[in-house]
Short mmCIF file of C-alpha atoms in Angstrom, two decimals:
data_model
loop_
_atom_site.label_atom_id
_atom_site.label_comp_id
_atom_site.label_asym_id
_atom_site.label_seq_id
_atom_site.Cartn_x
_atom_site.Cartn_y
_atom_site.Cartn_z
CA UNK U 415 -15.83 -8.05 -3.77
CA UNK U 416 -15.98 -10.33 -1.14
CA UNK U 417 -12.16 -11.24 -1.77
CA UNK U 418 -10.98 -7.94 -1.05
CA UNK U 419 -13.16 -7.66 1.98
CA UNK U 420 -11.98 -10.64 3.25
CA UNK U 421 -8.12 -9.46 2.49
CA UNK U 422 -8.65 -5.83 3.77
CA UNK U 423 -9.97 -7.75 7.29
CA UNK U 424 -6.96 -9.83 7.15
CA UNK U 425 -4.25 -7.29 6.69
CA UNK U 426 -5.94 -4.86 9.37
CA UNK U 427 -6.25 -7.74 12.04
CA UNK U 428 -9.79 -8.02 12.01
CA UNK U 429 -10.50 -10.99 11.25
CA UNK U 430 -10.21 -13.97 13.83
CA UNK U 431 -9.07 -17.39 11.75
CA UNK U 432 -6.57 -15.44 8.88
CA UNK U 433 -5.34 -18.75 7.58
CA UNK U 434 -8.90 -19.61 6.83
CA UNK U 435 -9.75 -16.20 5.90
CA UNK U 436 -7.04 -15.89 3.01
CA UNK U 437 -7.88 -19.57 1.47
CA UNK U 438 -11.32 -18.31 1.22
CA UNK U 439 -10.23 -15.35 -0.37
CA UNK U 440 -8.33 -17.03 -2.58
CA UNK U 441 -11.22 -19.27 -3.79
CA UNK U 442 -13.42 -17.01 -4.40
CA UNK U 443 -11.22 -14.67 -6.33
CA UNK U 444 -10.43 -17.38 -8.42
CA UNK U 445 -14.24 -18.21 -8.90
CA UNK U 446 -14.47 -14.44 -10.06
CA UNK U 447 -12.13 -14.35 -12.33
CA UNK U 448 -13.49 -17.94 -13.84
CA UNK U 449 -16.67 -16.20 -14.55
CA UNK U 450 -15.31 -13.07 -15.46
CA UNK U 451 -11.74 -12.66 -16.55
CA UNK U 452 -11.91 -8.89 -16.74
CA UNK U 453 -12.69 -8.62 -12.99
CA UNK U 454 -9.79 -6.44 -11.62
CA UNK U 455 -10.53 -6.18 -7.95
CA UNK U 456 -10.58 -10.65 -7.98
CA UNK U 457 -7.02 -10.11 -9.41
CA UNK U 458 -5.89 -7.22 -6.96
CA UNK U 459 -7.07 -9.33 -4.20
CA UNK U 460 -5.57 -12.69 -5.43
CA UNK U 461 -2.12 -10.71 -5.94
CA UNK U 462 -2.90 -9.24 -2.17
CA UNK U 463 -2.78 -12.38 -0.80
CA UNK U 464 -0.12 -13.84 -2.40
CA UNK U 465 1.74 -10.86 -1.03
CA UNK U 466 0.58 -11.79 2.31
CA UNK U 467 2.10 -15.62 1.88
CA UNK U 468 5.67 -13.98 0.29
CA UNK U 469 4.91 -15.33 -2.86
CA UNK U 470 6.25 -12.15 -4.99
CA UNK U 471 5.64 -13.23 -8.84
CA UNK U 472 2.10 -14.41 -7.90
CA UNK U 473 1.66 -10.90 -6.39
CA UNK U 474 3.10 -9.27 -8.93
CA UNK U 475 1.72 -11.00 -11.87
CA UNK U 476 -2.00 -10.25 -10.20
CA UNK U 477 -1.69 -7.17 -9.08
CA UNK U 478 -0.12 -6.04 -12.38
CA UNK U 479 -3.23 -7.60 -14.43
CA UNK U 480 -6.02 -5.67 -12.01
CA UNK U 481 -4.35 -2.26 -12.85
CA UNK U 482 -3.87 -3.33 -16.23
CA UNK U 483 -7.58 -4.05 -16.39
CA UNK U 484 -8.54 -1.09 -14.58
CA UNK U 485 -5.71 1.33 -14.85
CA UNK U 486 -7.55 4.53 -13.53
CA UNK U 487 -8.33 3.07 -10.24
CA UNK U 488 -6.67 4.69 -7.35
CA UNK U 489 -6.96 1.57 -4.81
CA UNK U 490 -5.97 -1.39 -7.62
CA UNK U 491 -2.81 1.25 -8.10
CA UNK U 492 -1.85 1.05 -4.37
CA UNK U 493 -2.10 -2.31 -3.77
CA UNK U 494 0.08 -2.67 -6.47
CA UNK U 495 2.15 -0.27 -5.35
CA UNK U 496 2.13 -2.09 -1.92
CA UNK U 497 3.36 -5.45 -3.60
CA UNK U 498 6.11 -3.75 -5.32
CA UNK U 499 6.66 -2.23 -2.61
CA UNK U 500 6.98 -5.57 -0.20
CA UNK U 501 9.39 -7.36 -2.65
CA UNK U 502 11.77 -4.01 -2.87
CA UNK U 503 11.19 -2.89 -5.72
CA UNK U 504 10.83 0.83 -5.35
CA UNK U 505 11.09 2.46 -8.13
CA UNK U 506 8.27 0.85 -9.59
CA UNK U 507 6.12 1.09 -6.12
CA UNK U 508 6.83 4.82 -6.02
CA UNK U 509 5.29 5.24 -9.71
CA UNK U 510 2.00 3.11 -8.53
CA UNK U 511 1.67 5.75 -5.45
CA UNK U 512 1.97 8.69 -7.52
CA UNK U 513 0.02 7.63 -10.65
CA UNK U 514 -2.86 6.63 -7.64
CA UNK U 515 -2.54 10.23 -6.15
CA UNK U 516 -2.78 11.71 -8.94
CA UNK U 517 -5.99 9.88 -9.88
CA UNK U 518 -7.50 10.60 -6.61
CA UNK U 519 -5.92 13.21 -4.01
CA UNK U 520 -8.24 13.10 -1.37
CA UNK U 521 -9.69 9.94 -2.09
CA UNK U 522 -10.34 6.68 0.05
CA UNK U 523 -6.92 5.58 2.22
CA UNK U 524 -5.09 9.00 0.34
CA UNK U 525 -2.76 9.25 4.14
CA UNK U 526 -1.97 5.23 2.79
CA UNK U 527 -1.00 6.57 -0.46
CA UNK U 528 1.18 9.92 0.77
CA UNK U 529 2.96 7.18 3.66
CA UNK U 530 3.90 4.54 1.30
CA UNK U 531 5.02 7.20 -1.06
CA UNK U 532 7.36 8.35 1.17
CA UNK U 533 8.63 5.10 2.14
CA UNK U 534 9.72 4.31 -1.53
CA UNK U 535 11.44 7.48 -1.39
CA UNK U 536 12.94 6.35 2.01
CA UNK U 537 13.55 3.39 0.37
CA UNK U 538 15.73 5.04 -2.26
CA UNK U 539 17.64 7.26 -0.03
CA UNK U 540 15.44 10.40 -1.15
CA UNK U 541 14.78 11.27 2.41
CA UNK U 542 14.86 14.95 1.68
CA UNK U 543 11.77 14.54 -0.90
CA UNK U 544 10.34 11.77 1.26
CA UNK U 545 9.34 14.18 3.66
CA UNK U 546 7.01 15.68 1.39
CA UNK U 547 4.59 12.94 1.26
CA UNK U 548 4.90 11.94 4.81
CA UNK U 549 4.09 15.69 6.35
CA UNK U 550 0.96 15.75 3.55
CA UNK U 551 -0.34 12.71 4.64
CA UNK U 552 -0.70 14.37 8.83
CA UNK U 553 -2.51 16.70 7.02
CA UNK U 554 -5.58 13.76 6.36
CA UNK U 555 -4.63 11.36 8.13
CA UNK U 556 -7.71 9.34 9.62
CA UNK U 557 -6.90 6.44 11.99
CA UNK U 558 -4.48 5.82 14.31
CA UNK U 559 -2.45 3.12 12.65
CA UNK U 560 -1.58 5.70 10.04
CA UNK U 561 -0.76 7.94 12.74
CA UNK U 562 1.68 6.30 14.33
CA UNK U 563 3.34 4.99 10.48
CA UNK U 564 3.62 8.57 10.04
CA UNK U 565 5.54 9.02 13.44
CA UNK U 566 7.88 5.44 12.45
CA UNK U 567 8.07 7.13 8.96
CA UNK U 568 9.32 10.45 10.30
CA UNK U 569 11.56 9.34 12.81
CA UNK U 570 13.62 6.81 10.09
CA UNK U 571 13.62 9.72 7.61
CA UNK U 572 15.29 12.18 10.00
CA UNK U 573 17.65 9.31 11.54
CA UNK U 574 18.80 9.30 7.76
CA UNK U 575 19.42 12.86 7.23
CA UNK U 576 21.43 12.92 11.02
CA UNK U 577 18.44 14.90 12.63
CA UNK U 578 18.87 12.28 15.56
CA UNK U 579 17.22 15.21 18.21
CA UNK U 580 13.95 14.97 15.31
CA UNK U 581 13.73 11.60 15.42
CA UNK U 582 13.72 10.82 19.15
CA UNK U 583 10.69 13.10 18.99
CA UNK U 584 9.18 11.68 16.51
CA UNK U 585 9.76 7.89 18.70
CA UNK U 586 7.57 9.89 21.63
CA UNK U 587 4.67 10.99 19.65
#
């Protein structure tokens, strides 16, 4: 569990020495899964930080195995989602997000799941449907960051549809 700590700090900006903070992770994920190979959450975080570095089949692979391991787990779905996601493929990403909302609606980072949904739609030029997700997710949405995502999210959905007046308000919320 410390892995995915030390991943979550890194890809929030918490953490002051990332470079040192994802080799650690990376050690001791592989030190969990060497004592247990059935230990999801060492393979979600392994894939999360090889999605960090770019390095997409590494991601994939691991990310894959935790939510094979663990299929009903809304947060090994997202990152997974979030890896497919990162290397374009969108489809696949978009299935992750809804299989994890569907598991959990209100659950932990649920405004993560509804934004990221939406972006795969974005992503696949559903910006009509990709609304949807991104005007749920101001409905719980619990931190700033997500906040302004959901503004950036709005703003390129209604640039897409030729809502340009939309967007510029979006850009000044």
């Amino acid at each position: 569990f410390k892995a995915a700590s030390l991943v979550d700090m890194v890809a929030f900006g918490f953490h002051s020495n990332p470079t040192k903070a994802l080799g650690l992770a990376v050690t001791l994920a592989k030190k969990s899964i060497s004592l247990d190979e059935q230990e999801a959450r060492a393979y979600s975080a392994l894939g999360y930080v090889y999605k960090i570095l770019g390095k997409e089949e590494a991601s994939l692979t691991n990310t894959k195995r935790a939510v094979d391991l663990n299929p009903n787990n809304q947060i090994l779905r997202w990152y997974h989602g979030l890896a497919l996601n990162t290397f374009g493929h969108f489809e696949e990403s978009l299935s992750q997000f809804e299989t994890s909302l569907r598991l959990n609606p209100s659950g932990v980072k649920s405004e993560w799941h509804l934004l990221f949904k939406a972006n795969s739609l974005y992503h696949l030029k559903r910006n009509e449907e990709a609304l949807l997700p991104v005007n749920k997710a101001f409905e719980v949405i619990r931190s700033d960051t997500a906040r302004e995502f959901y503004h950036q999210q709005r703003a390129v959905i209604f640039a897409e549809l030729g809502r340009l007046g939309d967007a510029k308000a979006e850009i000044t919320k």
